[in-house]
Short mmCIF file of C-alpha atoms and ligand atoms in Angstrom, two decimals:
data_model
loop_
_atom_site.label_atom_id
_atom_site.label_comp_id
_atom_site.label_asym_id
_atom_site.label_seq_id
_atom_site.Cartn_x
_atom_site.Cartn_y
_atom_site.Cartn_z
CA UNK S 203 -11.25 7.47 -3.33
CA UNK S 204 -11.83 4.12 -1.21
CA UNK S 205 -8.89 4.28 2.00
CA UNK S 206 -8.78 8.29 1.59
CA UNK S 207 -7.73 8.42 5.46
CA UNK S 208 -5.23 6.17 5.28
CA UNK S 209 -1.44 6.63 4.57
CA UNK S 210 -1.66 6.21 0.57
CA UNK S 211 -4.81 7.51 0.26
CA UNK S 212 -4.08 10.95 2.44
CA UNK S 213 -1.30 11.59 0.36
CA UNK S 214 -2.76 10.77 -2.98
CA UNK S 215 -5.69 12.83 -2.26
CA UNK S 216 -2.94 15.79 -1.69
CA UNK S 217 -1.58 15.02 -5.21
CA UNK S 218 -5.08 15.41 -6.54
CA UNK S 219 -6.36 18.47 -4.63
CA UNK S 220 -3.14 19.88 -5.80
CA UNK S 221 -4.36 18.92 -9.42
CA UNK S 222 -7.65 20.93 -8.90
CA UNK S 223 -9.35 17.66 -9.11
CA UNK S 224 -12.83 17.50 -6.52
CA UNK S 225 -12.03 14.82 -4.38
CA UNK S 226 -14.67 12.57 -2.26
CA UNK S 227 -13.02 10.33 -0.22
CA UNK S 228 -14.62 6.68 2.06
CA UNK S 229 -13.50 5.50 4.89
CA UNK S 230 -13.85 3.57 7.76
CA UNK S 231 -11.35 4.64 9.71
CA UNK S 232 -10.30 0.90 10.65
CA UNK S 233 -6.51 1.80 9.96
CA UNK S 234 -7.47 5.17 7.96
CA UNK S 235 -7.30 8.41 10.65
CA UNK S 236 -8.74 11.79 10.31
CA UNK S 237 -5.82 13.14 11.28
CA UNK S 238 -4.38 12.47 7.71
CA UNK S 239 -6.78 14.48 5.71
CA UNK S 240 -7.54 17.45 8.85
CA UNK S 241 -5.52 20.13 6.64
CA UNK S 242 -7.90 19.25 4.28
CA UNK S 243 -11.36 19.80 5.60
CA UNK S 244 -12.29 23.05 4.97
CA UNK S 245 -11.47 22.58 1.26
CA UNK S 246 -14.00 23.29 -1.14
CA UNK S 247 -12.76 20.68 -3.18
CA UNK S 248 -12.55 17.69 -0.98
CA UNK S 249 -15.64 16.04 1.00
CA UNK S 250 -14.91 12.88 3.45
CA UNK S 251 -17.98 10.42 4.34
CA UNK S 252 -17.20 7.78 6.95
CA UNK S 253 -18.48 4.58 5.14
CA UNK S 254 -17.51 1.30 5.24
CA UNK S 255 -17.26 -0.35 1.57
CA UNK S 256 -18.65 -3.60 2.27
CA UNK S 257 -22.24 -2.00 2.18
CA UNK S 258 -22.84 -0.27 -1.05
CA UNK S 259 -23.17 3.27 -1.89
CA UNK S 260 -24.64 5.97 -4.50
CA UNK S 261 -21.96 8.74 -5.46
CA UNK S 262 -21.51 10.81 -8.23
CA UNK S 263 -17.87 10.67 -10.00
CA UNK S 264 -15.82 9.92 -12.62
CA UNK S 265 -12.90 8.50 -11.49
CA UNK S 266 -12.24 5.71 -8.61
CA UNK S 267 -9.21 4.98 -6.67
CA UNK S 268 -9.81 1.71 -4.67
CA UNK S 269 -7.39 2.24 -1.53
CA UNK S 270 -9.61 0.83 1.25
CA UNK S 271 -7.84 -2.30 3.10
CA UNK S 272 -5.51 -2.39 5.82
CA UNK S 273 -2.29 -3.25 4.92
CA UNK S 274 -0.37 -3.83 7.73
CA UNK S 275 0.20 -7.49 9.23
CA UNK S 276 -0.82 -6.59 12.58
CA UNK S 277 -4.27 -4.81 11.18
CA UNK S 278 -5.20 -7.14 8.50
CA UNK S 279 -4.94 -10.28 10.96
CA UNK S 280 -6.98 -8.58 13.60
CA UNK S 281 -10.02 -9.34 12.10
CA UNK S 282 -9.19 -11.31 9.04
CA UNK S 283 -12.73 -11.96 8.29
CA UNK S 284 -13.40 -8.61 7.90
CA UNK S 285 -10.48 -8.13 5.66
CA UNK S 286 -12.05 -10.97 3.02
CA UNK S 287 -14.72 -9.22 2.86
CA UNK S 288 -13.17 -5.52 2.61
CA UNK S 289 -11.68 -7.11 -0.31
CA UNK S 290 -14.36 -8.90 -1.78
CA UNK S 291 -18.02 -7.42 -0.91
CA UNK S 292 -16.10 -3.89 -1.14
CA UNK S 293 -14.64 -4.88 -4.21
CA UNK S 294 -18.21 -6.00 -5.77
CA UNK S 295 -19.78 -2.75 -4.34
CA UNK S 296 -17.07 -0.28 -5.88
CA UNK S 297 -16.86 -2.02 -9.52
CA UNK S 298 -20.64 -1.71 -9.19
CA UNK S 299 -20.72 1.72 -8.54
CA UNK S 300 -17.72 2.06 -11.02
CA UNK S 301 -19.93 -0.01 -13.92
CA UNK S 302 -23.50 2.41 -13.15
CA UNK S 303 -21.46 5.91 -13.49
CA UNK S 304 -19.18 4.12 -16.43
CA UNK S 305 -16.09 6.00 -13.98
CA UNK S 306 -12.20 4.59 -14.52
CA UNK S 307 -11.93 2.19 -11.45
CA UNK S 308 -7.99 2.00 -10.23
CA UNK S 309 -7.36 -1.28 -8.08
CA UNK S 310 -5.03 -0.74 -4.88
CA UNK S 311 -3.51 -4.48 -5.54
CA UNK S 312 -0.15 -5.62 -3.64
CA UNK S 313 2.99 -7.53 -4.04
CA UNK S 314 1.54 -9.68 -1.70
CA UNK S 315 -0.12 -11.06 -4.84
CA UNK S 316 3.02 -12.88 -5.42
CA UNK S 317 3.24 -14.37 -2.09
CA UNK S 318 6.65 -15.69 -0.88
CA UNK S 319 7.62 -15.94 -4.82
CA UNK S 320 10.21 -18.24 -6.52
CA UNK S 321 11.28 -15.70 -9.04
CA UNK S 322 13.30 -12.84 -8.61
CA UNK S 323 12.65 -10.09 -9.29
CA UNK S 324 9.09 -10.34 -9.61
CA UNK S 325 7.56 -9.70 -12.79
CA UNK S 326 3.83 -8.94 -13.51
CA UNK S 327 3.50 -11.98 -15.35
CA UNK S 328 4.32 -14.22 -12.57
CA UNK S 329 1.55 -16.24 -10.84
CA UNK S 330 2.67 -16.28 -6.95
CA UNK S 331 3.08 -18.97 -4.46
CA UNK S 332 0.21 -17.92 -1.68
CA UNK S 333 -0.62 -20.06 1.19
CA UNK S 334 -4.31 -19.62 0.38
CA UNK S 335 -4.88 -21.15 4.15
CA UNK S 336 -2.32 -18.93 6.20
CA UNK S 337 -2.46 -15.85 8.36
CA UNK S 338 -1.69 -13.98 5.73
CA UNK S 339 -4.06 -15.56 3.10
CA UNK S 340 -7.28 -13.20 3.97
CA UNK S 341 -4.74 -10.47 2.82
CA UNK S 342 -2.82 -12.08 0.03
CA UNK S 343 -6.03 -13.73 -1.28
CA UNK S 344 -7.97 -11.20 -0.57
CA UNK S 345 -6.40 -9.08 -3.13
CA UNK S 346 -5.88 -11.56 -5.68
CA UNK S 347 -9.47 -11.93 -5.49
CA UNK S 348 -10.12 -8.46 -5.97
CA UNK S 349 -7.49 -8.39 -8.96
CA UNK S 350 -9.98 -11.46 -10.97
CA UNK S 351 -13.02 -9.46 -10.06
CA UNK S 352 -11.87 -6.08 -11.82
CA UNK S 353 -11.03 -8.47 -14.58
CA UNK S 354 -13.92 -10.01 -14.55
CA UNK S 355 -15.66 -6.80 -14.68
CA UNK S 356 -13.76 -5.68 -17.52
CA UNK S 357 -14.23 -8.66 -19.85
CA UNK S 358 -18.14 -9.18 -18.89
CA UNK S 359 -19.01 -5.31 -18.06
CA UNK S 360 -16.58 -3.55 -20.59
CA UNK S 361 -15.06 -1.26 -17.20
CA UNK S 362 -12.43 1.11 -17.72
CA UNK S 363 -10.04 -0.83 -15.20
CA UNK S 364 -6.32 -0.42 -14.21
CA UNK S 365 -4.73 -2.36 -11.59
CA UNK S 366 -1.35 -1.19 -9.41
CA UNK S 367 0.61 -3.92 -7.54
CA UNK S 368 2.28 -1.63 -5.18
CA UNK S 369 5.22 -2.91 -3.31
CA UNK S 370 5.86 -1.85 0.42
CA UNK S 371 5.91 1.81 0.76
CA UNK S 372 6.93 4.29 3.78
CA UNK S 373 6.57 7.69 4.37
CA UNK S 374 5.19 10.37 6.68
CA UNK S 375 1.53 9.47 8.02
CA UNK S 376 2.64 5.83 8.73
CA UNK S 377 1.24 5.20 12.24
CA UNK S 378 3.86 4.96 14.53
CA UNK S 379 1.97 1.52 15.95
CA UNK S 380 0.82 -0.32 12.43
CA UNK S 381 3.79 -3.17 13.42
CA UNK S 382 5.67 -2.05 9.71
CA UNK S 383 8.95 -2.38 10.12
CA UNK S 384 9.98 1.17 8.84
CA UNK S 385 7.72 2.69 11.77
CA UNK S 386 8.93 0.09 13.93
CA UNK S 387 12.68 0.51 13.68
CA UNK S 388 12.49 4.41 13.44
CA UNK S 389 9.89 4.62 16.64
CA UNK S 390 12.24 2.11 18.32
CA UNK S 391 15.60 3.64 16.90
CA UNK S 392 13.92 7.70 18.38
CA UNK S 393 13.40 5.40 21.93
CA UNK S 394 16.69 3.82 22.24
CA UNK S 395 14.82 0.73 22.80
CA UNK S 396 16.03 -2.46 20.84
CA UNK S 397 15.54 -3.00 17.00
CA UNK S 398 13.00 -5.85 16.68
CA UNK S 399 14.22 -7.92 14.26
CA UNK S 400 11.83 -11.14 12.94
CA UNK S 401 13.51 -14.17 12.02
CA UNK S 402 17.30 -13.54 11.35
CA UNK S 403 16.89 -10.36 9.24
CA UNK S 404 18.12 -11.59 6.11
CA UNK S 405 14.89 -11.43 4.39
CA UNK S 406 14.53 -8.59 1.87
CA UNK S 407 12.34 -5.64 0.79
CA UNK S 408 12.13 -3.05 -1.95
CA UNK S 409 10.67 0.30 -0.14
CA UNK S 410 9.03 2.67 -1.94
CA UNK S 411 9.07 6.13 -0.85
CA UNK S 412 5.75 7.71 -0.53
CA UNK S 413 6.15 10.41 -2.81
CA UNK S 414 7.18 8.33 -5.50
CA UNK S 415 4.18 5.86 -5.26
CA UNK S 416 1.49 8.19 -5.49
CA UNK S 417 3.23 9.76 -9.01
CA UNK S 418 2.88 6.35 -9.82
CA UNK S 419 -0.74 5.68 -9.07
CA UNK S 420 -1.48 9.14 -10.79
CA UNK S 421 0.26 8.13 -14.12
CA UNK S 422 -1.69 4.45 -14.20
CA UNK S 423 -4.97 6.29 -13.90
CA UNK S 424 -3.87 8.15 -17.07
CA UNK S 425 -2.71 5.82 -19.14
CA UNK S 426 -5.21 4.90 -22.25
CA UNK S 427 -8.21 2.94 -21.97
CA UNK S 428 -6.44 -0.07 -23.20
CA UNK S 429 -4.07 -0.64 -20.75
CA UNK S 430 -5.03 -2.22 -17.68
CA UNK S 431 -2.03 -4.03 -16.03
CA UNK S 432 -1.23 -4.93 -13.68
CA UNK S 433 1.56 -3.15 -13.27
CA UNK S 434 4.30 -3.23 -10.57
CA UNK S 435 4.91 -0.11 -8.39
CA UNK S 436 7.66 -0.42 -6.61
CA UNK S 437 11.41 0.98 -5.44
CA UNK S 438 13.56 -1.75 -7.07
CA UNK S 439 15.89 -1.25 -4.60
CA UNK S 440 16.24 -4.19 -2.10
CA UNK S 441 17.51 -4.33 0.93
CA UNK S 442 17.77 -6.87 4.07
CA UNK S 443 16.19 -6.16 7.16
CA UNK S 444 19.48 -5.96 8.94
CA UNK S 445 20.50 -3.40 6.52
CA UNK S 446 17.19 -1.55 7.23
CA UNK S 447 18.18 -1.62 11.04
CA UNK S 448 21.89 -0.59 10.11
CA UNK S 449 20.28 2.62 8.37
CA UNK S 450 17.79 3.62 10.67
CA UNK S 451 20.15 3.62 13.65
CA UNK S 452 22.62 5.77 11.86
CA UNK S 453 20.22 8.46 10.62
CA UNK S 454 18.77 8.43 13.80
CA UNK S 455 21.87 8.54 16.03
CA UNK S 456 20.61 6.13 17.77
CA UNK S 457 21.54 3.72 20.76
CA UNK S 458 19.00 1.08 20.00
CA UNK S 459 20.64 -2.50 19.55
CA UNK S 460 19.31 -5.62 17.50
CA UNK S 461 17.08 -7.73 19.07
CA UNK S 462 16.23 -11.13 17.05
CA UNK S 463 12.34 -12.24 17.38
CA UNK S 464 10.45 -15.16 15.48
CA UNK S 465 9.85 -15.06 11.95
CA UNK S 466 5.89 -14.43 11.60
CA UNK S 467 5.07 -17.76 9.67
CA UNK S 468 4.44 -17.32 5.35
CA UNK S 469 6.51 -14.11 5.96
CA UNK S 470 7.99 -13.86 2.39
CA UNK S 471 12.00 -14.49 1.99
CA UNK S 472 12.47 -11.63 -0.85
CA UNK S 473 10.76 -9.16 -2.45
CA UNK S 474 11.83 -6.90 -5.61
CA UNK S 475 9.51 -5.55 -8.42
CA UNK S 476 10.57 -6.04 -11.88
CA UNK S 477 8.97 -2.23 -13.30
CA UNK S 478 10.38 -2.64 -16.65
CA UNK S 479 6.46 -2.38 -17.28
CA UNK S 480 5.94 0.86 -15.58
CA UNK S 481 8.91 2.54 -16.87
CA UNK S 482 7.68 1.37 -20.66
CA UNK S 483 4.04 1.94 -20.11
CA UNK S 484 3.74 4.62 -17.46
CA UNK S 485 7.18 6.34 -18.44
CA UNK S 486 7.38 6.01 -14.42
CA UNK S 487 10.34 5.24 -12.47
CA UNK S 488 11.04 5.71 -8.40
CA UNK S 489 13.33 8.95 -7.71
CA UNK S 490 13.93 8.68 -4.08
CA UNK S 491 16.07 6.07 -2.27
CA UNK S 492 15.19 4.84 0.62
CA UNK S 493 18.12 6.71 3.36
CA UNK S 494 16.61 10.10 1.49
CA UNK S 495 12.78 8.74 2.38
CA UNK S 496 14.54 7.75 5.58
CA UNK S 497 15.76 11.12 6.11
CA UNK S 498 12.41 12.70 5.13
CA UNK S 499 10.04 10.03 7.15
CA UNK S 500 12.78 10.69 10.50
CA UNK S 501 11.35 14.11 11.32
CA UNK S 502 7.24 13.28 11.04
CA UNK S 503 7.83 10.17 13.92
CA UNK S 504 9.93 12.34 15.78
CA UNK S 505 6.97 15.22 16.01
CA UNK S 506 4.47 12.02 16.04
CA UNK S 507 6.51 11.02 19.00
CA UNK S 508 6.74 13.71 21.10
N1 UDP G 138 9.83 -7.07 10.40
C1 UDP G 138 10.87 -7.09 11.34
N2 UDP G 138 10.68 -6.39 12.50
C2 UDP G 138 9.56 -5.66 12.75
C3 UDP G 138 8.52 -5.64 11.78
C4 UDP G 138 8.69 -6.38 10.62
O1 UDP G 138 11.92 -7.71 11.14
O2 UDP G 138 9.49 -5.05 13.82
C5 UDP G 138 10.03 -7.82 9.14
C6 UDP G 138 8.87 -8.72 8.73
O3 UDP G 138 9.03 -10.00 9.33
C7 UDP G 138 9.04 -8.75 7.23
C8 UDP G 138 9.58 -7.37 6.89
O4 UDP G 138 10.11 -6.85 8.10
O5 UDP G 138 10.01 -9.72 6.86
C9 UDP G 138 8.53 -6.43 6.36
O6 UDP G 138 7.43 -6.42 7.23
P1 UDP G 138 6.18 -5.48 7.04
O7 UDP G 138 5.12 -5.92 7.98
O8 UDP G 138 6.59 -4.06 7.09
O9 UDP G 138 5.71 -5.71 5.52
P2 UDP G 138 5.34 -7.05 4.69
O10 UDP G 138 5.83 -8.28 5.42
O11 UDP G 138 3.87 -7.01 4.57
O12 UDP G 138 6.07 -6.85 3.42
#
């Protein structure tokens, strides 16, 4: 597993261990943290090498799950040249690695692939409006590019390839300071400080509870050879950001007020996945809404917190 420090990749390397699977996990720990996988060090079946994917490497396995990007705004603009080529030169070196040990590669694609879309809700089958030259391009374009070079691989190289658009998710492990707005509000809803809203908080989100993507993820790597997606992966349910704020306060008990902030510019108006796909093809479908993630992501910022 590529990313199996981060917040995805912690927790589907969990779901994997718990499978009796051997698990060998990369990372960088650019926005992954050791502090995710620490319960699982002394585990005979899991081994973690710090190694960044956009210099190849020689490993023995048979299955790949490509996690490793940041995903978060703030981390993925820090040093969006580094993020191209996360997404890029990592991508070559994994679906090499992937084509010399003939291993099922599994692509860690996003919504984001969609862009600030026109159609709603988003459907696997729609071709996104990106701003290929925008802050949030080296992202957004970044995995798009990685999405034509699995299929590339597959038509020219035969790979085994499946390919996950995974809309926003939450859940414990989130660092408290990525800028999401889940850790945001409930960090700043636990403070009593004010809720930082960008732009006027009408803009919408589907959120994904942890548990429920990594079921998801699991199920795509099983599905036969000859499908490949891309498939959505995604809570359907949408909600505004004011809503989000609403939520968080009351589960929280909290004091915290709205405060309104500038939209970040290309920052999508709506987001919903269409998983008619993954409920046909995957016989998947999200169990948890988000005030029960809400409830069970509360507790892990308060502990983070104090
Ligand atoms: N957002 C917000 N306040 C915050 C952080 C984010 O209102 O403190 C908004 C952000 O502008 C976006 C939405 O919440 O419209 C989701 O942002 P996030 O960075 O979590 O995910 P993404 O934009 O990548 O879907």
């Amino acid at each position: 597993m590529t990313g199996g420090a981060g917040f995805l990749g912690s927790h589907l390397c969990d779901r994997l261990i718990a499978d009796d699977s051997f698990v060998l996990c990369l990372d960088n720990y650019f926005s992954g943290s050791k502090n995710n996988v620490k319960h699982l060090l002394g585990n005979p079946n899991f081994q973690i090498i710090e190694h960044d994917i956009t210099l190849p490497i020689h490993v023995e396995v048979d299955e790949i799950y490509h996690l490793a990007c940041p995903a978060s705004p703030v981390h993925y603009q820090s040093d969006p040249v580094r993020t191209v080529k996360t997404n890029v030169h990592g991508t070559i070196n994994i679906l090499g690695l992937a084509k010399r040990l003939k291993a099922r590669v599994l692509q860690a694609s996003t919504s984001e692939v969609y862009g600030d879309p026109e159609i709603h809700p988003q459907p696997e089958s729609y071709f996104g409006r990106v701003n290929p030259i925008g802050p949030r391009a080296c992202y957004d374009e970044g995995k798009r590019c990685a999405e034509t070079l699995f299929f590339d691989y597959q038509r020219q190289h035969g790979l085994a390839i499946k390919v996950a658009r995974i809309f926003n998710t939450f859940g414990p492990r989130m660092q408290p300071d990525d800028g999401r707005v889940v850790s945001n509000f409930i960090v700043q809803a636990l403070k009593n400080r004010p809720i930082t809203i960008y732009g006027d908080g009408s803009q919408t989100r589907s959120f994904c509870y942890v548990s429920d993507l990594i079921e998801g993820l699991v199920a795509l790597m099983q599905t036969p050879a000859d499908f490949l997606g891309p498939v959505n992966l995604g809570n359907p349910g949408e909600f505004t950001m004011r809503e989000l704020a609403e939520q968080v306060i009351t589960l929280t008990a909290s004091k915290s007020t709205l405060s309104y902030h500038p939209l970040p510019e290309d920052d999508p108006v709506q987001r919903r996945p269409d998983i008619s796909l993954a409920m046909q093809a995957l016989g998947w479908k999200p169990t948890i809404p988000l005030s029960d993630g809400l409830i069970q992501t509360i507790p892990y910022f308060q502990k983070v917190l104090r």
